[in-house]
Amino acid sequence: MSRTRALIAGNWKMNGLSGDAAEFEAMLSGLAARRDASGAPRADALICPPATLVFGFAERARSAQESGLPVAIGAQDCHAQAAGAHTGDLSAEMFADAGAAAVIVGHSERRAAHGEGDETVRAKASAAMRAGLAAVICLGESREEREAGRALDVILGQLAACTPDAPSGDARLETIGDALVVAYEPVWAIGTGLTPSLEDIREAHAALRRGLVSRFGEAGETIRLLYGGSVKPGNAADILSVDDVDGALVGGASLKAADF
Ligand code: PEP
């Protein structure tokens, strides 16, 4: 991955049955149609369907990639271990085997509903890299933390605590920019229709960029920083125009090809 083109990632959450493959096909057609003046695709797409659809979608994405479409399939979570007695869980290695290229870790819904803390998120991000998947690490402040003026401290703390060291040895992840994507998702903006001001997004992304550069040196400039939280057709262009916003992580609006 690189920052030269926006990355638009869709998190389908617990939505989608095999019959929704037609919606995915419509997304591929939309992506194929949206090209810049030189004919290059305008964005890279990462679709993260429920685990049951990863294998089938990844096969279809592979053939789309062969015809020049920058689309990949991601998972929404993974276990930190590669295998073992963990009933119902799925490992990063299993998703890599199913054809995924990335996995979301640390989504606020998993932090809230499954009690996942920064240490767990970091272990899952390391597992992703171990398996050759890009880790899309989600972080963001709560409403109370923003109102208390602590938003930047909170997200910089999460960044430091959740981010593993650069991967080594996996040919698919040559650089930290291939291995890591950070999604700034204010918890209060997810699924609520509320968004921070463009200035608040700019400030958060600038702080995260500084955090990545102080952690990884110049390579920190190559890591994509996505904004997530109530991105819709009506606000996407403004949000994507903010400095250091390298793409978007989209929940609700990623379920319909026309919106996505
Ligand atoms: C999300 O769940 O990551 C998300 C950004 O959701 P929504 O776009 O629906 O706010």
PDB file of C-alpha atoms and ligand atoms in Angstrom:
ATOM      1  CA  MET A   1       0.000   0.000   0.000  1.00  0.00           C
ATOM      2  CA  SER A   2       1.121   3.561  -0.390  1.00  0.00           C
ATOM      3  CA  ARG A   3      -0.237   7.012   0.339  1.00  0.00           C
ATOM      4  CA  THR A   4      -0.275   8.052  -3.290  1.00  0.00           C
ATOM      5  CA  ARG A   5      -3.926   7.028  -3.667  1.00  0.00           C
ATOM      6  CA  ALA A   6      -6.736   7.264  -1.122  1.00  0.00           C
ATOM      7  CA  LEU A   7      -7.779   4.023   0.544  1.00  0.00           C
ATOM      8  CA  ILE A   8     -11.518   3.641   0.997  1.00  0.00           C
ATOM      9  CA  ALA A   9     -12.248   0.756   3.346  1.00  0.00           C
ATOM     10  CA  GLY A  10     -15.729  -0.628   3.956  1.00  0.00           C
ATOM     11  CA  ASN A  11     -16.577  -2.378   7.222  1.00  0.00           C
ATOM     12  CA  TRP A  12     -19.721  -4.410   6.662  1.00  0.00           C
ATOM     13  CA  LYS A  13     -19.828  -5.442  10.339  1.00  0.00           C
ATOM     14  CA  MET A  14     -22.328  -8.294  10.971  1.00  0.00           C
ATOM     15  CA  ASN A  15     -24.170  -7.678   7.707  1.00  0.00           C
ATOM     16  CA  GLY A  16     -24.126  -9.630   4.482  1.00  0.00           C
ATOM     17  CA  LEU A  17     -25.237 -13.003   3.177  1.00  0.00           C
ATOM     18  CA  SER A  18     -24.134 -14.881   0.084  1.00  0.00           C
ATOM     19  CA  GLY A  19     -26.962 -13.184  -1.832  1.00  0.00           C
ATOM     20  CA  ASP A  20     -25.233  -9.830  -1.271  1.00  0.00           C
ATOM     21  CA  ALA A  21     -22.483 -10.775  -3.710  1.00  0.00           C
ATOM     22  CA  ALA A  22     -24.435  -8.698  -6.252  1.00  0.00           C
ATOM     23  CA  GLU A  23     -23.823  -5.587  -4.120  1.00  0.00           C
ATOM     24  CA  PHE A  24     -20.117  -6.411  -4.110  1.00  0.00           C
ATOM     25  CA  GLU A  25     -20.195  -6.785  -7.917  1.00  0.00           C
ATOM     26  CA  ALA A  26     -21.838  -3.367  -8.153  1.00  0.00           C
ATOM     27  CA  MET A  27     -19.026  -1.931  -6.003  1.00  0.00           C
ATOM     28  CA  LEU A  28     -16.437  -3.405  -8.361  1.00  0.00           C
ATOM     29  CA  SER A  29     -18.244  -1.856 -11.335  1.00  0.00           C
ATOM     30  CA  GLY A  30     -18.368   1.508  -9.542  1.00  0.00           C
ATOM     31  CA  LEU A  31     -14.659   1.341  -8.776  1.00  0.00           C
ATOM     32  CA  ALA A  32     -13.886   0.449 -12.389  1.00  0.00           C
ATOM     33  CA  ALA A  33     -15.890   3.438 -13.595  1.00  0.00           C
ATOM     34  CA  ARG A  34     -14.260   6.024 -11.284  1.00  0.00           C
ATOM     35  CA  ARG A  35     -10.987   6.858 -12.978  1.00  0.00           C
ATOM     36  CA  ASP A  36      -8.947  10.033 -13.146  1.00  0.00           C
ATOM     37  CA  ALA A  37      -8.030  11.891 -16.348  1.00  0.00           C
ATOM     38  CA  SER A  38      -5.129   9.499 -17.005  1.00  0.00           C
ATOM     39  CA  GLY A  39      -7.421   6.492 -16.661  1.00  0.00           C
ATOM     40  CA  ALA A  40      -6.014   5.415 -13.287  1.00  0.00           C
ATOM     41  CA  PRO A  41      -8.443   4.295 -10.563  1.00  0.00           C
ATOM     42  CA  ARG A  42      -9.254   7.155  -8.163  1.00  0.00           C
ATOM     43  CA  ALA A  43      -8.952   5.087  -4.989  1.00  0.00           C
ATOM     44  CA  ASP A  44      -7.860   1.751  -3.582  1.00  0.00           C
ATOM     45  CA  ALA A  45     -10.756  -0.188  -2.083  1.00  0.00           C
ATOM     46  CA  LEU A  46     -10.693  -2.594   0.836  1.00  0.00           C
ATOM     47  CA  ILE A  47     -13.952  -4.411   1.530  1.00  0.00           C
ATOM     48  CA  CYS A  48     -14.253  -6.120   4.923  1.00  0.00           C
ATOM     49  CA  PRO A  49     -17.290  -8.412   4.801  1.00  0.00           C
ATOM     50  CA  PRO A  50     -18.236 -10.853   7.571  1.00  0.00           C
ATOM     51  CA  ALA A  51     -15.884 -13.822   7.856  1.00  0.00           C
ATOM     52  CA  THR A  52     -18.303 -16.136   6.036  1.00  0.00           C
ATOM     53  CA  LEU A  53     -17.902 -14.095   2.839  1.00  0.00           C
ATOM     54  CA  VAL A  54     -14.149 -13.480   2.911  1.00  0.00           C
ATOM     55  CA  PHE A  55     -13.144 -16.515   0.836  1.00  0.00           C
ATOM     56  CA  GLY A  56     -15.660 -15.963  -1.965  1.00  0.00           C
ATOM     57  CA  PHE A  57     -15.122 -12.214  -2.145  1.00  0.00           C
ATOM     58  CA  ALA A  58     -11.335 -12.664  -2.134  1.00  0.00           C
ATOM     59  CA  GLU A  59     -11.524 -15.006  -5.112  1.00  0.00           C
ATOM     60  CA  ARG A  60     -13.605 -12.457  -6.996  1.00  0.00           C
ATOM     61  CA  ALA A  61     -11.275  -9.619  -5.945  1.00  0.00           C
ATOM     62  CA  ARG A  62      -8.306 -11.553  -7.295  1.00  0.00           C
ATOM     63  CA  SER A  63      -9.817 -11.663 -10.767  1.00  0.00           C
ATOM     64  CA  ALA A  64     -10.726  -7.960 -10.518  1.00  0.00           C
ATOM     65  CA  GLN A  65      -7.109  -7.199  -9.564  1.00  0.00           C
ATOM     66  CA  GLU A  66      -5.944  -9.084 -12.644  1.00  0.00           C
ATOM     67  CA  SER A  67      -7.969  -6.682 -14.730  1.00  0.00           C
ATOM     68  CA  GLY A  68      -6.321  -3.728 -12.985  1.00  0.00           C
ATOM     69  CA  LEU A  69      -8.775  -2.892 -10.189  1.00  0.00           C
ATOM     70  CA  PRO A  70      -7.119  -1.991  -6.877  1.00  0.00           C
ATOM     71  CA  VAL A  71      -9.514  -3.889  -4.609  1.00  0.00           C
ATOM     72  CA  ALA A  72      -8.669  -6.160  -1.706  1.00  0.00           C
ATOM     73  CA  ILE A  73     -10.637  -8.041   0.926  1.00  0.00           C
ATOM     74  CA  GLY A  74     -10.116  -7.681   4.644  1.00  0.00           C
ATOM     75  CA  ALA A  75     -11.379  -9.337   7.809  1.00  0.00           C
ATOM     76  CA  GLN A  76     -12.958  -7.452  10.712  1.00  0.00           C
ATOM     77  CA  ASP A  77     -11.035  -9.045  13.575  1.00  0.00           C
ATOM     78  CA  CYS A  78      -8.648 -11.929  14.267  1.00  0.00           C
ATOM     79  CA  HIS A  79      -7.350 -13.908  17.218  1.00  0.00           C
ATOM     80  CA  ALA A  80      -3.799 -13.181  18.345  1.00  0.00           C
ATOM     81  CA  GLN A  81      -2.765 -16.854  18.180  1.00  0.00           C
ATOM     82  CA  ALA A  82      -2.161 -18.680  14.911  1.00  0.00           C
ATOM     83  CA  ALA A  83      -4.094 -21.797  15.998  1.00  0.00           C
ATOM     84  CA  GLY A  84      -5.292 -23.560  19.133  1.00  0.00           C
ATOM     85  CA  ALA A  85      -8.192 -24.274  21.459  1.00  0.00           C
ATOM     86  CA  HIS A  86     -10.177 -21.076  20.870  1.00  0.00           C
ATOM     87  CA  THR A  87     -13.680 -22.155  19.954  1.00  0.00           C
ATOM     88  CA  GLY A  88     -15.337 -19.851  17.476  1.00  0.00           C
ATOM     89  CA  ASP A  89     -12.279 -17.675  16.863  1.00  0.00           C
ATOM     90  CA  LEU A  90     -10.427 -17.209  13.586  1.00  0.00           C
ATOM     91  CA  SER A  91      -6.735 -16.476  13.198  1.00  0.00           C
ATOM     92  CA  ALA A  92      -4.935 -14.054  10.927  1.00  0.00           C
ATOM     93  CA  GLU A  93      -3.343 -17.071   9.238  1.00  0.00           C
ATOM     94  CA  MET A  94      -6.827 -18.432   8.435  1.00  0.00           C
ATOM     95  CA  PHE A  95      -7.848 -15.137   6.852  1.00  0.00           C
ATOM     96  CA  ALA A  96      -4.598 -14.997   4.866  1.00  0.00           C
ATOM     97  CA  ASP A  97      -5.306 -18.546   3.709  1.00  0.00           C
ATOM     98  CA  ALA A  98      -8.810 -17.464   2.661  1.00  0.00           C
ATOM     99  CA  GLY A  99      -7.324 -14.704   0.499  1.00  0.00           C
ATOM    100  CA  ALA A 100      -7.638 -11.649   2.748  1.00  0.00           C
ATOM    101  CA  ALA A 101      -5.024  -8.916   2.500  1.00  0.00           C
ATOM    102  CA  ALA A 102      -5.813  -7.017   5.693  1.00  0.00           C
ATOM    103  CA  VAL A 103      -7.628  -7.214   8.997  1.00  0.00           C
ATOM    104  CA  ILE A 104      -9.267  -4.522  11.112  1.00  0.00           C
ATOM    105  CA  VAL A 105      -8.190  -4.652  14.764  1.00  0.00           C
ATOM    106  CA  GLY A 106      -9.291  -2.588  17.749  1.00  0.00           C
ATOM    107  CA  HIS A 107     -12.624  -1.444  16.347  1.00  0.00           C
ATOM    108  CA  SER A 108     -14.504   0.393  19.106  1.00  0.00           C
ATOM    109  CA  GLU A 109     -17.384  -2.106  18.888  1.00  0.00           C
ATOM    110  CA  ARG A 110     -14.963  -4.915  19.784  1.00  0.00           C
ATOM    111  CA  ARG A 111     -13.353  -2.816  22.482  1.00  0.00           C
ATOM    112  CA  ALA A 112     -16.804  -2.128  23.994  1.00  0.00           C
ATOM    113  CA  ALA A 113     -18.579  -5.460  23.453  1.00  0.00           C
ATOM    114  CA  HIS A 114     -15.631  -7.822  23.947  1.00  0.00           C
ATOM    115  CA  GLY A 115     -13.568  -5.871  26.456  1.00  0.00           C
ATOM    116  CA  GLU A 116     -10.561  -5.607  24.157  1.00  0.00           C
ATOM    117  CA  GLY A 117      -7.883  -3.256  25.452  1.00  0.00           C
ATOM    118  CA  ASP A 118      -4.799  -1.777  23.834  1.00  0.00           C
ATOM    119  CA  GLU A 119      -2.612  -4.756  24.739  1.00  0.00           C
ATOM    120  CA  THR A 120      -4.986  -7.160  22.984  1.00  0.00           C
ATOM    121  CA  VAL A 121      -5.202  -4.864  19.981  1.00  0.00           C
ATOM    122  CA  ARG A 122      -1.427  -4.744  19.725  1.00  0.00           C
ATOM    123  CA  ALA A 123      -1.219  -8.553  19.919  1.00  0.00           C
ATOM    124  CA  LYS A 124      -3.802  -8.833  17.138  1.00  0.00           C
ATOM    125  CA  ALA A 125      -1.956  -6.284  14.995  1.00  0.00           C
ATOM    126  CA  SER A 126       1.251  -8.290  15.463  1.00  0.00           C
ATOM    127  CA  ALA A 127      -0.648 -11.444  14.509  1.00  0.00           C
ATOM    128  CA  ALA A 128      -1.847  -9.771  11.322  1.00  0.00           C
ATOM    129  CA  MET A 129       1.692  -8.869  10.333  1.00  0.00           C
ATOM    130  CA  ARG A 130       2.940 -12.342  11.254  1.00  0.00           C
ATOM    131  CA  ALA A 131       0.408 -13.739   8.780  1.00  0.00           C
ATOM    132  CA  GLY A 132       1.319 -11.247   6.052  1.00  0.00           C
ATOM    133  CA  LEU A 133      -1.817  -9.139   6.451  1.00  0.00           C
ATOM    134  CA  ALA A 134      -1.949  -5.367   6.795  1.00  0.00           C
ATOM    135  CA  ALA A 135      -3.288  -4.394  10.217  1.00  0.00           C
ATOM    136  CA  VAL A 136      -5.901  -1.625  10.172  1.00  0.00           C
ATOM    137  CA  ILE A 137      -5.668  -0.365  13.755  1.00  0.00           C
ATOM    138  CA  CYS A 138      -8.703   1.604  14.936  1.00  0.00           C
ATOM    139  CA  LEU A 139      -8.444   4.160  17.698  1.00  0.00           C
ATOM    140  CA  GLY A 140     -10.448   7.140  18.857  1.00  0.00           C
ATOM    141  CA  GLU A 141     -11.643   9.067  21.865  1.00  0.00           C
ATOM    142  CA  SER A 142     -15.028   8.853  23.603  1.00  0.00           C
ATOM    143  CA  ARG A 143     -17.384  11.807  23.825  1.00  0.00           C
ATOM    144  CA  GLU A 144     -16.422  12.378  27.486  1.00  0.00           C
ATOM    145  CA  GLU A 145     -12.727  12.366  26.610  1.00  0.00           C
ATOM    146  CA  ARG A 146     -13.265  14.930  23.834  1.00  0.00           C
ATOM    147  CA  GLU A 147     -15.383  17.135  26.054  1.00  0.00           C
ATOM    148  CA  ALA A 148     -12.670  16.999  28.710  1.00  0.00           C
ATOM    149  CA  GLY A 149     -10.132  18.258  26.146  1.00  0.00           C
ATOM    150  CA  ARG A 150      -8.242  14.958  26.229  1.00  0.00           C
ATOM    151  CA  ALA A 151      -8.868  13.689  22.699  1.00  0.00           C
ATOM    152  CA  LEU A 152      -5.308  14.082  21.423  1.00  0.00           C
ATOM    153  CA  ASP A 153      -3.733  12.606  24.558  1.00  0.00           C
ATOM    154  CA  VAL A 154      -6.077   9.619  24.355  1.00  0.00           C
ATOM    155  CA  ILE A 155      -5.442   8.818  20.704  1.00  0.00           C
ATOM    156  CA  LEU A 156      -1.681   9.296  20.990  1.00  0.00           C
ATOM    157  CA  GLY A 157      -1.704   6.951  23.984  1.00  0.00           C
ATOM    158  CA  GLN A 158      -3.677   4.374  22.015  1.00  0.00           C
ATOM    159  CA  LEU A 159      -1.334   4.752  19.042  1.00  0.00           C
ATOM    160  CA  ALA A 160       1.720   4.110  21.206  1.00  0.00           C
ATOM    161  CA  ALA A 161       0.098   1.171  22.988  1.00  0.00           C
ATOM    162  CA  CYS A 162      -1.531  -0.577  19.996  1.00  0.00           C
ATOM    163  CA  THR A 163       1.157  -0.278  17.351  1.00  0.00           C
ATOM    164  CA  PRO A 164       3.595  -3.169  17.025  1.00  0.00           C
ATOM    165  CA  ASP A 165       7.136  -2.771  15.759  1.00  0.00           C
ATOM    166  CA  ALA A 166       7.748  -2.915  12.029  1.00  0.00           C
ATOM    167  CA  PRO A 167       7.359  -6.406  10.568  1.00  0.00           C
ATOM    168  CA  SER A 168      10.360  -8.327   9.381  1.00  0.00           C
ATOM    169  CA  GLY A 169      10.723 -11.148   6.950  1.00  0.00           C
ATOM    170  CA  ASP A 170       7.346 -11.348   5.196  1.00  0.00           C
ATOM    171  CA  ALA A 171       7.764 -10.474   1.527  1.00  0.00           C
ATOM    172  CA  ARG A 172       4.172  -9.244   1.312  1.00  0.00           C
ATOM    173  CA  LEU A 173       4.868  -6.568   3.920  1.00  0.00           C
ATOM    174  CA  GLU A 174       8.079  -4.953   2.788  1.00  0.00           C
ATOM    175  CA  THR A 175       7.531  -1.640   4.513  1.00  0.00           C
ATOM    176  CA  ILE A 176       5.640  -0.377   7.517  1.00  0.00           C
ATOM    177  CA  GLY A 177       3.427   1.459   4.998  1.00  0.00           C
ATOM    178  CA  ASP A 178       2.412  -1.951   3.598  1.00  0.00           C
ATOM    179  CA  ALA A 179       1.915  -3.448   7.033  1.00  0.00           C
ATOM    180  CA  LEU A 180       0.036  -0.794   8.930  1.00  0.00           C
ATOM    181  CA  VAL A 181      -2.964   1.464   8.408  1.00  0.00           C
ATOM    182  CA  VAL A 182      -4.292   3.609  11.265  1.00  0.00           C
ATOM    183  CA  ALA A 183      -7.962   4.570  11.366  1.00  0.00           C
ATOM    184  CA  TYR A 184      -8.934   7.530  13.538  1.00  0.00           C
ATOM    185  CA  GLU A 185     -12.512   6.797  14.573  1.00  0.00           C
ATOM    186  CA  PRO A 186     -13.952   9.007  17.317  1.00  0.00           C
ATOM    187  CA  VAL A 187     -16.221   6.597  19.199  1.00  0.00           C
ATOM    188  CA  TRP A 188     -19.022   9.167  19.391  1.00  0.00           C
ATOM    189  CA  ALA A 189     -19.030   9.564  15.601  1.00  0.00           C
ATOM    190  CA  ILE A 190     -19.482   5.883  14.734  1.00  0.00           C
ATOM    191  CA  GLY A 191     -22.959   5.142  13.454  1.00  0.00           C
ATOM    192  CA  THR A 192     -24.369   8.352  14.931  1.00  0.00           C
ATOM    193  CA  GLY A 193     -24.413  10.731  11.967  1.00  0.00           C
ATOM    194  CA  LEU A 194     -22.140  13.063  13.989  1.00  0.00           C
ATOM    195  CA  THR A 195     -18.675  14.019  12.771  1.00  0.00           C
ATOM    196  CA  PRO A 196     -15.916  16.176  14.215  1.00  0.00           C
ATOM    197  CA  SER A 197     -15.256  19.504  12.509  1.00  0.00           C
ATOM    198  CA  LEU A 198     -12.765  19.381   9.649  1.00  0.00           C
ATOM    199  CA  GLU A 199     -10.358  21.321  11.886  1.00  0.00           C
ATOM    200  CA  ASP A 200     -10.683  18.707  14.640  1.00  0.00           C
ATOM    201  CA  ILE A 201      -9.993  15.949  12.090  1.00  0.00           C
ATOM    202  CA  ARG A 202      -6.983  17.878  10.778  1.00  0.00           C
ATOM    203  CA  GLU A 203      -5.629  18.325  14.293  1.00  0.00           C
ATOM    204  CA  ALA A 204      -6.091  14.651  15.183  1.00  0.00           C
ATOM    205  CA  HIS A 205      -4.481  13.401  11.971  1.00  0.00           C
ATOM    206  CA  ALA A 206      -1.553  15.825  12.305  1.00  0.00           C
ATOM    207  CA  ALA A 207      -0.955  14.569  15.854  1.00  0.00           C
ATOM    208  CA  LEU A 208      -1.151  10.926  14.735  1.00  0.00           C
ATOM    209  CA  ARG A 209       1.249  11.632  11.863  1.00  0.00           C
ATOM    210  CA  ARG A 210       3.734  13.167  14.301  1.00  0.00           C
ATOM    211  CA  GLY A 211       3.301  10.103  16.524  1.00  0.00           C
ATOM    212  CA  LEU A 212       3.976   7.733  13.618  1.00  0.00           C
ATOM    213  CA  VAL A 213       7.045   9.668  12.492  1.00  0.00           C
ATOM    214  CA  SER A 214       8.474   9.778  15.978  1.00  0.00           C
ATOM    215  CA  ARG A 215       7.924   6.008  16.233  1.00  0.00           C
ATOM    216  CA  PHE A 216       9.048   4.897  12.757  1.00  0.00           C
ATOM    217  CA  GLY A 217      11.126   7.826  11.469  1.00  0.00           C
ATOM    218  CA  GLU A 218      10.553   8.855   7.854  1.00  0.00           C
ATOM    219  CA  ALA A 219       8.743   5.579   7.197  1.00  0.00           C
ATOM    220  CA  GLY A 220       5.960   6.894   9.415  1.00  0.00           C
ATOM    221  CA  GLU A 221       5.086   9.226   6.542  1.00  0.00           C
ATOM    222  CA  THR A 222       4.137   6.225   4.390  1.00  0.00           C
ATOM    223  CA  ILE A 223       1.482   4.857   6.769  1.00  0.00           C
ATOM    224  CA  ARG A 224      -2.056   5.640   5.677  1.00  0.00           C
ATOM    225  CA  LEU A 225      -4.230   7.480   8.154  1.00  0.00           C
ATOM    226  CA  LEU A 226      -7.941   6.896   7.569  1.00  0.00           C
ATOM    227  CA  TYR A 227     -10.781   8.852   9.099  1.00  0.00           C
ATOM    228  CA  GLY A 228     -13.846   6.842  10.172  1.00  0.00           C
ATOM    229  CA  GLY A 229     -17.157   7.823  11.757  1.00  0.00           C
ATOM    230  CA  SER A 230     -20.338   8.660   9.833  1.00  0.00           C
ATOM    231  CA  VAL A 231     -18.601   9.164   6.486  1.00  0.00           C
ATOM    232  CA  LYS A 232     -21.347   9.517   3.880  1.00  0.00           C
ATOM    233  CA  PRO A 233     -21.614  10.580   0.237  1.00  0.00           C
ATOM    234  CA  GLY A 234     -22.421  14.114   1.417  1.00  0.00           C
ATOM    235  CA  ASN A 235     -19.326  14.672   3.582  1.00  0.00           C
ATOM    236  CA  ALA A 236     -16.702  12.323   2.109  1.00  0.00           C
ATOM    237  CA  ALA A 237     -15.119  14.801  -0.318  1.00  0.00           C
ATOM    238  CA  ASP A 238     -14.631  17.450   2.387  1.00  0.00           C
ATOM    239  CA  ILE A 239     -13.170  14.944   4.845  1.00  0.00           C
ATOM    240  CA  LEU A 240     -10.864  13.433   2.222  1.00  0.00           C
ATOM    241  CA  SER A 241      -9.541  16.898   1.371  1.00  0.00           C
ATOM    242  CA  VAL A 242      -8.137  17.384   4.898  1.00  0.00           C
ATOM    243  CA  ASP A 243      -4.330  17.176   5.214  1.00  0.00           C
ATOM    244  CA  ASP A 244      -3.086  13.778   6.310  1.00  0.00           C
ATOM    245  CA  VAL A 245      -6.444  12.109   5.664  1.00  0.00           C
ATOM    246  CA  ASP A 246      -5.348   9.312   3.338  1.00  0.00           C
ATOM    247  CA  GLY A 247      -8.723   7.640   3.048  1.00  0.00           C
ATOM    248  CA  ALA A 248     -11.785   6.618   4.989  1.00  0.00           C
ATOM    249  CA  LEU A 249     -13.092   3.675   6.972  1.00  0.00           C
ATOM    250  CA  VAL A 250     -16.796   3.503   6.237  1.00  0.00           C
ATOM    251  CA  GLY A 251     -19.380   1.489   8.146  1.00  0.00           C
ATOM    252  CA  GLY A 252     -23.064   1.984   7.348  1.00  0.00           C
ATOM    253  CA  ALA A 253     -22.509   3.702   4.011  1.00  0.00           C
ATOM    254  CA  SER A 254     -20.328   0.816   2.776  1.00  0.00           C
ATOM    255  CA  LEU A 255     -23.269  -1.561   2.557  1.00  0.00           C
ATOM    256  CA  LYS A 256     -24.758  -0.014  -0.570  1.00  0.00           C
ATOM    257  CA  ALA A 257     -22.654   0.209  -3.691  1.00  0.00           C
ATOM    258  CA  ALA A 258     -24.282   3.488  -4.680  1.00  0.00           C
ATOM    259  CA  ASP A 259     -23.130   5.167  -1.434  1.00  0.00           C
ATOM    260  CA  PHE A 260     -19.772   3.460  -1.184  1.00  0.00           C
TER     261      PHE A 260
HETATM  262  C1  PEP B   1     -17.174   2.002  11.623  1.00  0.00           C
HETATM  263  O1  PEP B   1     -17.894   1.207  12.204  1.00  0.00           O
HETATM  264  O2  PEP B   1     -15.946   1.784  11.504  1.00  0.00           O
HETATM  265  C2  PEP B   1     -17.781   3.205  11.086  1.00  0.00           C
HETATM  266  C3  PEP B   1     -16.996   4.174  10.700  1.00  0.00           C
HETATM  267  O3  PEP B   1     -19.161   3.212  11.033  1.00  0.00           O
HETATM  268  P1  PEP B   1     -20.096   4.356  10.395  1.00  0.00           P
HETATM  269  O4  PEP B   1     -19.463   4.780   9.088  1.00  0.00           O
HETATM  270  O5  PEP B   1     -21.396   3.713  10.218  1.00  0.00           O
HETATM  271  O6  PEP B   1     -20.094   5.484  11.371  1.00  0.00           O
END
